[in-house]
Short mmCIF file of C-alpha atoms in Angstrom, two decimals:
data_model
loop_
_atom_site.label_atom_id
_atom_site.label_comp_id
_atom_site.label_asym_id
_atom_site.label_seq_id
_atom_site.Cartn_x
_atom_site.Cartn_y
_atom_site.Cartn_z
CA MET A 27 86.50 -14.20 68.83
CA THR A 28 82.71 -14.45 69.14
CA GLY A 29 80.71 -17.27 67.60
CA LYS A 30 79.01 -14.87 65.19
CA LEU A 31 82.32 -13.48 63.92
CA ARG A 32 83.73 -16.99 63.46
CA ALA A 33 80.58 -18.00 61.58
CA PHE A 34 80.89 -14.90 59.38
CA LEU A 35 84.54 -15.62 58.58
CA ARG A 36 83.74 -19.24 57.80
CA LEU A 37 80.96 -18.11 55.45
CA LEU A 38 83.66 -16.53 53.27
CA ALA A 39 84.64 -20.11 52.38
CA VAL A 40 81.10 -21.47 52.21
CA GLN A 41 81.82 -23.11 48.83
CA GLY A 42 85.06 -24.72 50.03
CA ALA A 43 83.64 -28.26 49.87
CA TRP A 44 81.13 -27.66 47.06
CA SER A 45 79.78 -30.94 45.66
CA TYR A 46 76.92 -32.05 43.44
CA GLU A 47 75.55 -34.04 46.37
CA ARG A 48 75.14 -31.33 49.02
CA MET A 49 76.20 -28.22 47.11
CA LEU A 50 76.91 -25.59 49.84
CA GLY A 51 75.69 -27.93 52.61
CA VAL A 52 79.05 -28.84 54.16
CA GLY A 53 80.24 -25.20 54.03
CA VAL A 54 77.08 -24.00 55.76
CA GLY A 55 77.45 -26.74 58.38
CA PHE A 56 81.06 -25.68 58.97
CA ALA A 57 79.98 -22.05 59.42
CA ALA A 58 77.05 -22.97 61.68
CA THR A 59 79.14 -24.88 64.26
CA PRO A 60 80.49 -21.82 66.17
CA ILE A 61 77.03 -20.28 66.68
CA LEU A 62 75.47 -23.59 67.70
CA GLU A 63 78.01 -23.97 70.55
CA ASP A 64 75.66 -22.63 73.25
CA LEU A 65 73.12 -25.30 72.35
CA LYS A 66 75.70 -27.99 73.09
CA ALA A 67 75.62 -27.32 76.84
CA ALA A 68 71.90 -26.60 77.04
CA ASP A 69 70.58 -29.54 74.99
CA PRO A 70 73.25 -31.96 73.68
CA SER A 71 70.89 -34.19 71.68
CA ARG A 72 69.25 -31.20 70.01
CA TYR A 73 72.76 -29.87 69.26
CA SER A 74 73.71 -33.08 67.43
CA GLU A 75 70.48 -32.98 65.40
CA ALA A 76 71.09 -29.30 64.60
CA VAL A 77 74.63 -30.03 63.37
CA VAL A 78 73.32 -32.82 61.12
CA ARG A 79 70.65 -30.51 59.66
CA SER A 80 73.10 -27.63 59.17
CA ALA A 81 75.27 -29.73 56.83
CA GLU A 82 72.43 -31.15 54.73
CA TYR A 83 71.87 -30.21 51.07
CA PHE A 84 71.71 -26.48 50.60
CA ASN A 85 72.19 -24.15 47.66
CA SER A 86 71.99 -20.39 47.33
CA HIS A 87 74.12 -17.47 46.28
CA PRO A 88 77.24 -17.81 48.47
CA TYR A 89 77.32 -14.18 49.64
CA ILE A 90 73.84 -14.28 51.19
CA ALA A 91 73.86 -17.86 52.50
CA GLY A 92 74.07 -16.22 55.94
CA LEU A 93 70.35 -15.45 55.72
CA ALA A 94 69.50 -19.15 55.70
CA LEU A 95 72.26 -20.03 58.16
CA GLY A 96 71.18 -17.36 60.66
CA ALA A 97 67.49 -18.18 60.30
CA SER A 98 67.96 -21.92 60.83
CA VAL A 99 70.31 -21.42 63.82
CA ARG A 100 67.77 -19.06 65.45
CA ALA A 101 65.05 -21.65 64.81
CA GLU A 102 67.21 -24.35 66.44
CA TYR A 103 67.54 -22.22 69.58
CA GLU A 104 63.78 -21.59 69.55
CA LEU A 105 63.27 -25.40 69.42
CA VAL A 106 61.26 -25.24 66.20
CA PRO A 107 60.56 -28.85 65.04
CA GLY A 108 63.43 -30.20 62.92
CA HIS A 109 61.34 -30.99 59.86
CA GLN A 110 60.18 -27.35 59.75
CA ILE A 111 63.77 -26.14 59.82
CA SER A 112 64.73 -28.51 56.99
CA ARG A 113 61.71 -27.25 55.02
CA LEU A 114 62.73 -23.64 55.65
CA ARG A 115 66.24 -24.29 54.29
CA THR A 116 64.83 -26.00 51.20
CA ALA A 117 62.33 -23.19 50.63
CA LEU A 118 65.09 -20.55 50.84
CA CYS A 119 67.35 -22.16 48.20
CA GLY A 120 65.55 -20.80 45.12
CA PRO A 121 64.85 -17.23 46.29
CA LEU A 122 68.32 -16.70 47.79
CA GLY A 123 69.96 -18.07 44.66
CA SER A 124 67.92 -15.89 42.37
CA LEU A 125 68.19 -12.73 44.46
CA GLY A 126 71.94 -13.07 44.96
CA ASP A 127 72.58 -13.87 41.31
CA ARG A 128 70.54 -10.85 40.22
CA PHE A 129 72.17 -8.46 42.70
CA PHE A 130 75.79 -9.63 42.46
CA TRP A 131 76.44 -11.68 39.31
CA ALA A 132 74.08 -9.75 37.00
CA GLY A 133 74.25 -6.38 38.78
CA VAL A 134 77.08 -5.17 41.02
CA LEU A 135 79.84 -7.28 39.41
CA PRO A 136 79.27 -6.37 35.73
CA ALA A 137 78.54 -2.75 36.69
CA LEU A 138 81.86 -2.37 38.51
CA ILE A 139 83.81 -4.41 35.95
CA GLY A 140 82.37 -2.19 33.20
CA VAL A 141 83.55 0.96 34.98
CA THR A 142 86.94 -0.67 35.65
CA ILE A 143 87.39 -1.53 31.96
CA VAL A 144 86.69 2.09 31.06
CA GLY A 145 89.19 3.25 33.70
CA VAL A 146 91.88 0.90 32.37
CA ALA A 147 91.25 1.93 28.76
CA LEU A 148 91.43 5.61 29.69
CA GLY A 149 94.88 5.10 31.20
CA HIS A 150 94.24 4.65 34.93
CA PRO A 151 94.81 0.91 35.46
CA ILE A 152 96.04 1.02 39.07
CA VAL A 153 93.32 3.37 40.36
CA ALA A 154 90.64 1.49 38.40
CA THR A 155 91.56 -2.03 39.52
CA ALA A 156 92.25 -1.03 43.15
CA SER A 157 88.94 0.88 43.33
CA PHE A 158 87.12 -2.13 41.87
CA LEU A 159 88.49 -4.45 44.55
CA LEU A 160 87.75 -1.98 47.37
CA VAL A 161 84.20 -1.11 46.31
CA TYR A 162 83.17 -4.62 45.29
CA ASN A 163 84.48 -6.25 48.45
CA GLY A 164 83.02 -3.46 50.58
CA ILE A 165 79.55 -4.10 49.14
CA ARG A 166 80.00 -7.87 49.40
CA LEU A 167 81.18 -7.87 53.04
CA VAL A 168 78.50 -5.42 54.20
CA THR A 169 75.81 -7.49 52.42
CA SER A 170 77.10 -10.80 53.84
CA ALA A 171 77.22 -9.35 57.38
CA TRP A 172 73.71 -7.96 56.95
CA ALA A 173 72.52 -11.36 55.71
CA LEU A 174 73.81 -13.23 58.77
CA ARG A 175 72.47 -10.55 61.15
CA THR A 176 69.05 -10.52 59.49
CA GLY A 177 68.82 -14.30 59.48
CA LEU A 178 69.71 -14.51 63.16
CA ALA A 179 67.21 -11.77 64.03
CA SER A 180 64.33 -13.21 61.98
CA GLY A 181 64.39 -16.98 62.46
CA ILE A 182 61.58 -18.69 60.59
CA ARG A 183 60.14 -15.29 59.58
CA VAL A 184 63.21 -14.64 57.42
CA GLY A 185 61.16 -14.74 54.20
CA THR A 186 59.15 -11.70 55.30
CA ALA A 187 62.34 -9.94 56.39
CA ILE A 188 63.96 -10.50 52.97
CA GLY A 189 60.84 -9.30 51.13
CA ALA A 190 60.72 -6.09 53.19
CA SER A 191 64.47 -5.44 52.91
CA TRP A 192 66.46 -3.26 50.51
CA LEU A 193 67.77 -6.24 48.54
CA PRO A 194 65.02 -6.93 45.93
CA ALA A 195 64.81 -3.28 44.81
CA ALA A 196 68.60 -2.95 44.83
CA ALA A 197 68.90 -6.03 42.60
CA ASP A 198 66.65 -4.37 39.99
CA ARG A 199 68.57 -1.08 40.09
CA ALA A 200 71.97 -2.80 39.98
CA GLY A 201 70.89 -4.67 36.85
CA LEU A 202 70.08 -1.43 35.03
CA ILE A 203 73.36 0.20 36.02
CA ALA A 204 75.19 -2.95 34.90
CA GLY A 205 73.54 -2.70 31.47
CA GLY A 206 74.73 0.90 31.05
CA ALA A 207 78.24 0.18 32.35
CA ILE A 208 78.76 -2.85 30.10
CA GLY A 209 77.47 -0.95 27.06
CA MET A 210 79.93 1.84 27.78
CA ALA A 211 82.79 -0.62 28.47
CA LEU A 212 82.25 -2.49 25.19
CA ALA A 213 82.54 0.67 23.11
CA VAL A 214 85.54 2.07 25.01
CA ALA A 215 87.36 -1.30 25.14
CA GLY A 216 86.76 -1.89 21.43
CA GLY A 217 88.13 1.56 20.60
CA TRP A 218 91.19 1.14 22.84
CA LEU A 219 92.09 -2.34 21.61
CA LEU A 220 91.61 -1.59 17.90
CA GLU A 221 93.23 1.88 17.95
CA PRO A 222 96.63 0.87 16.46
CA PHE A 223 95.22 -1.36 13.73
CA PRO A 224 94.65 -0.28 10.10
CA LEU A 225 91.11 -0.25 8.71
CA PRO A 226 91.14 -3.77 7.12
CA GLU A 227 92.08 -5.36 10.46
CA VAL A 228 89.50 -3.26 12.32
CA LEU A 229 86.88 -4.42 9.83
CA LEU A 230 88.03 -8.03 10.30
CA ALA A 231 87.59 -7.70 14.10
CA LEU A 232 84.14 -6.16 13.69
CA GLY A 233 83.21 -8.87 11.19
CA VAL A 234 84.27 -11.60 13.63
CA MET A 235 82.21 -9.87 16.33
CA LEU A 236 79.14 -9.73 14.09
CA PHE A 237 79.63 -13.33 13.01
CA GLY A 238 79.96 -14.38 16.66
CA LEU A 239 76.77 -12.58 17.62
CA LEU A 240 74.89 -14.14 14.71
CA GLY A 241 76.22 -17.56 15.70
CA ALA A 242 75.09 -17.06 19.30
CA TRP A 243 71.66 -15.95 18.11
CA ARG A 244 71.31 -18.85 15.65
CA PHE A 245 72.81 -21.71 17.71
CA GLY A 246 72.29 -20.50 21.28
CA SER A 247 73.96 -22.66 23.92
CA ARG A 248 75.18 -25.12 21.26
CA LEU A 249 77.80 -22.54 20.23
CA PRO A 250 79.17 -20.93 23.41
CA ALA A 251 81.38 -17.87 22.95
CA VAL A 252 84.51 -19.78 24.00
CA ARG A 253 83.92 -22.51 21.42
CA PHE A 254 83.38 -19.92 18.69
CA ALA A 255 86.54 -18.10 19.75
CA LEU A 256 88.65 -21.28 19.83
CA LEU A 257 87.42 -22.21 16.37
CA THR A 258 88.07 -18.82 14.75
CA LEU A 259 91.37 -18.29 16.57
CA SER A 260 92.65 -21.72 15.55
CA LEU A 261 91.78 -21.06 11.91
CA ALA A 262 93.43 -17.62 12.06
CA ALA A 263 96.56 -19.08 13.74
CA ILE A 264 96.90 -21.80 11.10
CA TRP A 265 96.54 -19.19 8.38
CA ALA A 266 99.12 -16.90 10.04
CA TRP A 267 101.56 -19.79 10.41
CA ARG A 268 101.26 -20.72 6.72
CA VAL A 269 101.53 -17.15 5.45
CA GLY A 270 104.51 -16.40 7.73
CA MET B 8 108.04 -13.83 26.37
CA SER B 9 110.28 -12.47 29.11
CA SER B 10 112.33 -15.24 30.69
CA LEU B 11 111.02 -16.63 33.97
CA HIS B 12 113.51 -16.78 36.84
CA GLY B 13 113.14 -18.58 40.18
CA VAL B 14 111.64 -15.76 42.22
CA SER B 15 109.26 -14.48 39.55
CA LEU B 16 108.18 -18.06 38.78
CA ALA B 17 107.47 -18.67 42.47
CA PHE B 18 105.48 -15.40 42.67
CA LEU B 19 103.51 -16.28 39.54
CA LEU B 20 102.73 -19.78 40.82
CA ALA B 21 101.60 -18.37 44.17
CA TRP B 22 99.54 -15.66 42.51
CA GLY B 23 97.92 -18.07 40.03
CA THR B 24 97.07 -20.46 42.86
CA ALA B 25 95.48 -17.68 44.92
CA VAL B 26 93.55 -16.53 41.86
CA GLY B 27 92.28 -20.06 41.16
CA VAL B 28 91.15 -20.65 44.74
CA ASP B 29 89.38 -17.28 44.74
CA LEU B 30 87.07 -18.32 41.89
CA VAL B 31 84.86 -20.57 44.01
CA SER B 32 86.33 -21.69 47.32
CA TRP B 33 87.77 -18.72 49.20
CA PRO B 34 87.28 -15.77 49.50
CA GLN B 35 85.62 -14.88 46.15
CA ALA B 36 87.11 -11.39 46.42
CA MET B 37 87.26 -11.21 42.60
CA ILE B 38 91.04 -11.35 42.26
CA SER B 39 90.09 -14.22 39.93
CA ARG B 40 88.64 -11.75 37.40
CA PRO B 41 90.97 -11.78 34.36
CA LEU B 42 91.39 -8.01 34.51
CA ILE B 43 92.71 -8.18 38.10
CA ALA B 44 94.65 -11.46 37.72
CA GLY B 45 96.17 -10.17 34.47
CA ALA B 46 96.97 -6.67 35.76
CA VAL B 47 98.98 -8.05 38.70
CA THR B 48 100.74 -10.56 36.40
CA ALA B 49 101.54 -7.80 33.92
CA ALA B 50 103.04 -5.72 36.74
CA LEU B 51 105.10 -8.73 37.92
CA MET B 52 106.35 -9.26 34.35
CA GLY B 53 107.07 -5.54 33.88
CA ASP B 54 104.82 -5.16 30.82
CA LEU B 55 101.62 -3.33 31.73
CA GLU B 56 101.10 -2.08 28.17
CA GLY B 57 100.58 -5.49 26.57
CA GLY B 58 99.54 -7.43 29.67
CA LEU B 59 96.55 -5.21 30.39
CA ARG B 60 95.28 -5.64 26.85
CA VAL B 61 95.52 -9.44 27.06
CA ALA B 62 93.78 -9.30 30.45
CA LEU B 63 91.05 -7.08 29.05
CA VAL B 64 90.30 -9.43 26.15
CA MET B 65 90.16 -12.37 28.59
CA GLU B 66 87.81 -10.28 30.75
CA LEU B 67 85.50 -9.80 27.75
CA PHE B 68 85.14 -13.60 27.58
CA ALA B 69 84.58 -13.83 31.34
CA LEU B 70 81.74 -11.28 31.08
CA ASP B 71 79.76 -13.84 29.11
CA VAL B 72 79.76 -16.21 32.10
CA LEU B 73 77.22 -16.27 34.93
CA PRO B 74 78.98 -18.44 37.55
CA VAL B 75 75.79 -20.06 38.77
CA GLY B 76 75.97 -23.09 41.08
CA ALA B 77 76.18 -26.38 39.22
CA SER B 78 76.86 -24.97 35.75
CA ARG B 79 80.25 -25.64 34.15
CA TYR B 80 82.21 -22.51 33.38
CA PRO B 81 85.83 -21.86 32.35
CA ASP B 82 88.37 -20.83 34.99
CA TYR B 83 89.80 -17.66 33.47
CA GLY B 84 92.04 -16.56 36.37
CA PRO B 85 95.09 -18.89 36.24
CA ALA B 86 94.58 -19.06 32.45
CA THR B 87 95.01 -15.29 32.22
CA VAL B 88 98.23 -15.51 34.26
CA GLY B 89 99.68 -17.84 31.61
CA ALA B 90 98.34 -15.76 28.72
CA VAL B 91 99.87 -12.53 30.06
CA VAL B 92 103.21 -14.27 30.65
CA LEU B 93 103.23 -15.47 27.02
CA ALA B 94 102.62 -11.97 25.68
CA ALA B 95 104.95 -10.14 28.07
CA GLY B 96 107.88 -8.41 26.46
CA GLN B 97 106.55 -8.91 22.91
CA PRO B 98 104.83 -6.41 20.60
CA TRP B 99 101.27 -6.88 21.85
CA GLU B 100 99.69 -6.33 18.42
CA ALA B 101 101.18 -9.70 17.38
CA ALA B 102 101.33 -11.54 20.71
CA LEU B 103 97.78 -10.91 21.97
CA GLY B 104 96.07 -13.38 19.63
CA PRO B 105 98.23 -16.44 20.45
CA ALA B 106 98.17 -15.46 24.16
CA VAL B 107 94.36 -15.36 24.19
CA LEU B 108 94.22 -18.69 22.34
CA LEU B 109 96.45 -20.24 25.02
CA GLY B 110 94.41 -18.54 27.76
CA LEU B 111 91.10 -19.88 26.44
CA LEU B 112 92.45 -23.44 26.18
CA ALA B 113 93.74 -23.25 29.78
CA ALA B 114 90.43 -21.75 30.93
CA VAL B 115 88.48 -24.66 29.41
CA LEU B 116 90.87 -27.10 31.10
CA GLY B 117 90.25 -25.19 34.34
CA GLY B 118 86.50 -25.66 33.90
CA TRP B 119 86.97 -29.43 33.64
CA SER B 120 89.26 -29.44 36.67
CA LEU B 121 86.49 -27.78 38.69
CA GLN B 122 84.18 -30.65 37.74
CA TRP B 123 86.78 -33.17 38.86
CA ILE B 124 87.20 -31.70 42.34
CA ARG B 125 83.44 -31.36 42.77
CA GLU B 126 83.08 -35.05 42.01
CA ASP B 127 85.96 -35.82 44.37
CA ASN B 128 84.28 -33.75 47.10
CA ALA B 129 81.09 -35.78 46.58
CA ARG B 130 83.02 -39.06 46.92
CA SER B 131 84.64 -37.75 50.09
CA ILE B 132 81.21 -36.85 51.51
CA GLN B 133 79.95 -40.35 50.72
CA ARG B 134 82.94 -41.88 52.51
CA ASN B 135 82.15 -39.76 55.57
CA ALA B 136 78.38 -40.27 55.50
CA ALA B 137 78.34 -41.98 58.90
CA GLY B 138 80.13 -39.08 60.61
CA LEU B 139 77.82 -36.56 58.98
CA ALA B 140 74.74 -38.54 60.03
CA ALA B 141 76.05 -38.61 63.60
CA GLY B 142 76.52 -34.82 63.63
CA GLU B 143 80.29 -34.97 64.14
CA THR B 144 81.68 -31.47 63.81
CA ARG B 145 85.17 -32.90 63.24
CA THR B 146 83.92 -34.70 60.13
CA ILE B 147 82.38 -31.50 58.76
CA ALA B 148 85.61 -29.56 59.42
CA ARG B 149 87.70 -32.31 57.81
CA LEU B 150 85.53 -32.31 54.69
CA GLN B 151 85.71 -28.52 54.47
CA TYR B 152 89.50 -28.36 54.81
CA ALA B 153 89.96 -31.28 52.41
CA GLY B 154 87.78 -29.50 49.84
CA LEU B 155 89.84 -26.32 50.18
CA ALA B 156 93.09 -28.30 49.92
CA ARG B 157 91.86 -29.96 46.71
CA ASP B 158 91.15 -26.56 45.21
CA VAL B 159 94.60 -25.27 46.19
CA LEU B 160 96.16 -28.27 44.41
CA ARG B 161 93.87 -27.81 41.40
CA SER B 162 94.72 -24.14 41.10
CA PHE B 163 98.44 -24.76 41.53
CA GLY B 164 98.34 -27.46 38.86
CA LEU B 165 96.36 -25.31 36.44
CA THR B 166 98.73 -22.37 36.93
CA ALA B 167 101.77 -24.65 36.46
CA VAL B 168 100.34 -26.10 33.23
CA SER B 169 99.42 -22.64 31.98
CA LEU B 170 102.89 -21.23 32.74
CA ALA B 171 104.66 -24.28 31.27
CA ALA B 172 102.64 -23.94 28.06
CA ALA B 173 103.43 -20.21 27.93
CA ALA B 174 107.16 -20.92 28.43
CA ALA B 175 107.19 -23.67 25.78
CA LEU B 176 105.26 -21.60 23.24
CA GLY B 177 107.17 -18.41 23.99
CA ALA B 178 110.48 -20.11 23.29
CA ARG B 179 109.34 -21.46 19.92
CA MET B 180 106.90 -18.89 18.57
CA PRO B 181 108.34 -16.35 16.13
CA MET B 182 106.47 -13.04 16.27
CA LEU B 183 105.31 -13.13 12.66
CA PRO B 184 103.67 -9.96 11.28
CA SER B 185 100.72 -12.10 10.17
CA LEU B 186 99.89 -12.78 13.85
CA ARG B 187 98.24 -9.34 13.92
CA ILE B 188 95.35 -11.03 12.11
CA VAL B 189 95.04 -13.53 15.00
CA THR B 190 94.97 -10.59 17.43
CA ALA B 191 92.22 -8.87 15.44
CA VAL B 192 90.20 -12.11 15.49
CA ALA B 193 90.76 -12.47 19.26
CA ILE B 194 89.52 -8.93 19.88
CA GLY B 195 86.46 -9.50 17.67
CA ALA B 196 85.63 -12.81 19.37
CA GLY B 197 86.05 -11.21 22.81
CA LEU B 198 83.75 -8.34 21.90
CA ALA B 199 81.21 -10.86 20.54
CA ALA B 200 81.33 -12.83 23.81
CA ALA B 201 80.79 -9.78 26.02
CA ALA B 202 78.16 -8.25 23.73
CA GLY B 203 76.32 -11.59 23.46
CA GLY B 204 76.26 -11.95 27.24
CA ALA B 205 75.10 -8.34 27.68
CA LEU B 206 72.29 -8.73 25.11
CA ARG B 207 71.14 -11.98 26.72
CA SER B 208 71.01 -10.37 30.18
CA ALA B 209 69.33 -7.23 28.86
CA GLY B 210 66.26 -8.96 27.41
CA ARG B 211 63.83 -6.45 25.90
CA GLY B 212 63.11 -4.22 28.88
CA ALA B 213 64.65 -1.19 30.55
CA ARG B 214 68.07 -2.85 30.81
CA MET B 215 68.30 -2.96 27.01
CA ARG B 216 67.72 0.82 26.90
CA TRP B 217 70.47 1.29 29.51
CA LEU B 218 72.78 -0.95 27.50
CA ALA B 219 72.15 1.06 24.32
CA ALA B 220 72.60 4.37 26.16
CA GLY B 221 75.83 3.11 27.73
CA ALA B 222 77.14 1.99 24.34
CA GLY B 223 76.31 5.39 22.86
CA PHE B 224 78.09 7.19 25.69
CA GLY B 225 81.07 4.86 25.32
CA LEU B 226 81.30 5.63 21.61
CA LEU B 227 81.27 9.33 22.44
CA ILE B 228 84.14 8.85 24.92
CA THR B 229 86.10 6.88 22.30
CA LEU B 230 85.61 9.59 19.67
CA VAL B 231 86.53 12.58 21.85
CA ARG B 232 89.48 11.19 23.81
#
């Protein structure tokens, strides 16, 4: 197995030792080791320094951490001064976090989940869930492989490479599609779940939904959706228990 | 609740553990999404009809969450496994509400457990600071594997607690007709969570128009099907 492939596979567990101290740092260091191997024979002291740097504090979206990993490894081989490499890693944290969150967490994931919900509600649960896993993981693996390749090819010019790549525009488009898919999923899921209930219970569900939205609007992060749900569900359960 | 036998319990524990580890540590392939975790559990329990609905309501709550770095968020995967097990084999119109209540409590517990292992990982890093400063690759590998092992234990424990609670509740809970009200409340709260998250992400720009258009199209599908 080549060093690049081992690094790629290790990146799939980049959050394995996530901590508040180094965030993804240890995971990135673990993934960097196989592609730093050649440096070990050529320049052992530089290799040790590179390993130390690779496991320092780092944070980004996990799927595209390969951009920073590849860029810093390339810079190590090009003997770029260590402080510049550390600065590059720090500078990449914010943009890679934001870009990955926009593309995956706020774009691809809700878009595909929305379509999957519609598929399940329309009576095709196996096709819908299997397609979700195939498509999502296909996009994720291709993007992660691209990230590592681009990082390794660009070195300290990785910022320019990211800016000129397909990713920023794709993040914007994925967000729009996600909006449409979630809107559609909400209506279809609501219809499917409430179908067998008589009108008073449907109105109760819609009332709870409206009340929840008003609560979120009025109290913001002080009343998260889960807290609201636990409160209303507990009250409803106590009532149901008493009524029998 | 259908009774849990040795083999199915072992499968459910293994599945819940895999689902829990998938959330953050490895491989983030999204089997931890409630819809996926719940669909497989429902198939294992032989009740797709009710299990999918419980999974879908749990998914509505998960849609409100942006799993960003250091933020604390519930772990819905193993929680959904327990929730689906509780509802399996029961009329879902009554069982869904209590199942979602159990699932949400387990998910919140899962969120705390994530904090605990993150703090434990940090302590482990501090203990190995000398090895990290010396650039020892063995130390990095040890920290990585220890972190993964902690998450496997966490996920196993969370799944076990979730299944034990489902078994205990399932044995005692009579399926009262009034529980339909709890189900209606669960569906409403789930829709509020997903809609709130969608509105927050949409802002006031083009995404809001897409959201509104999608909702309109969804209503049309619901009316004509």
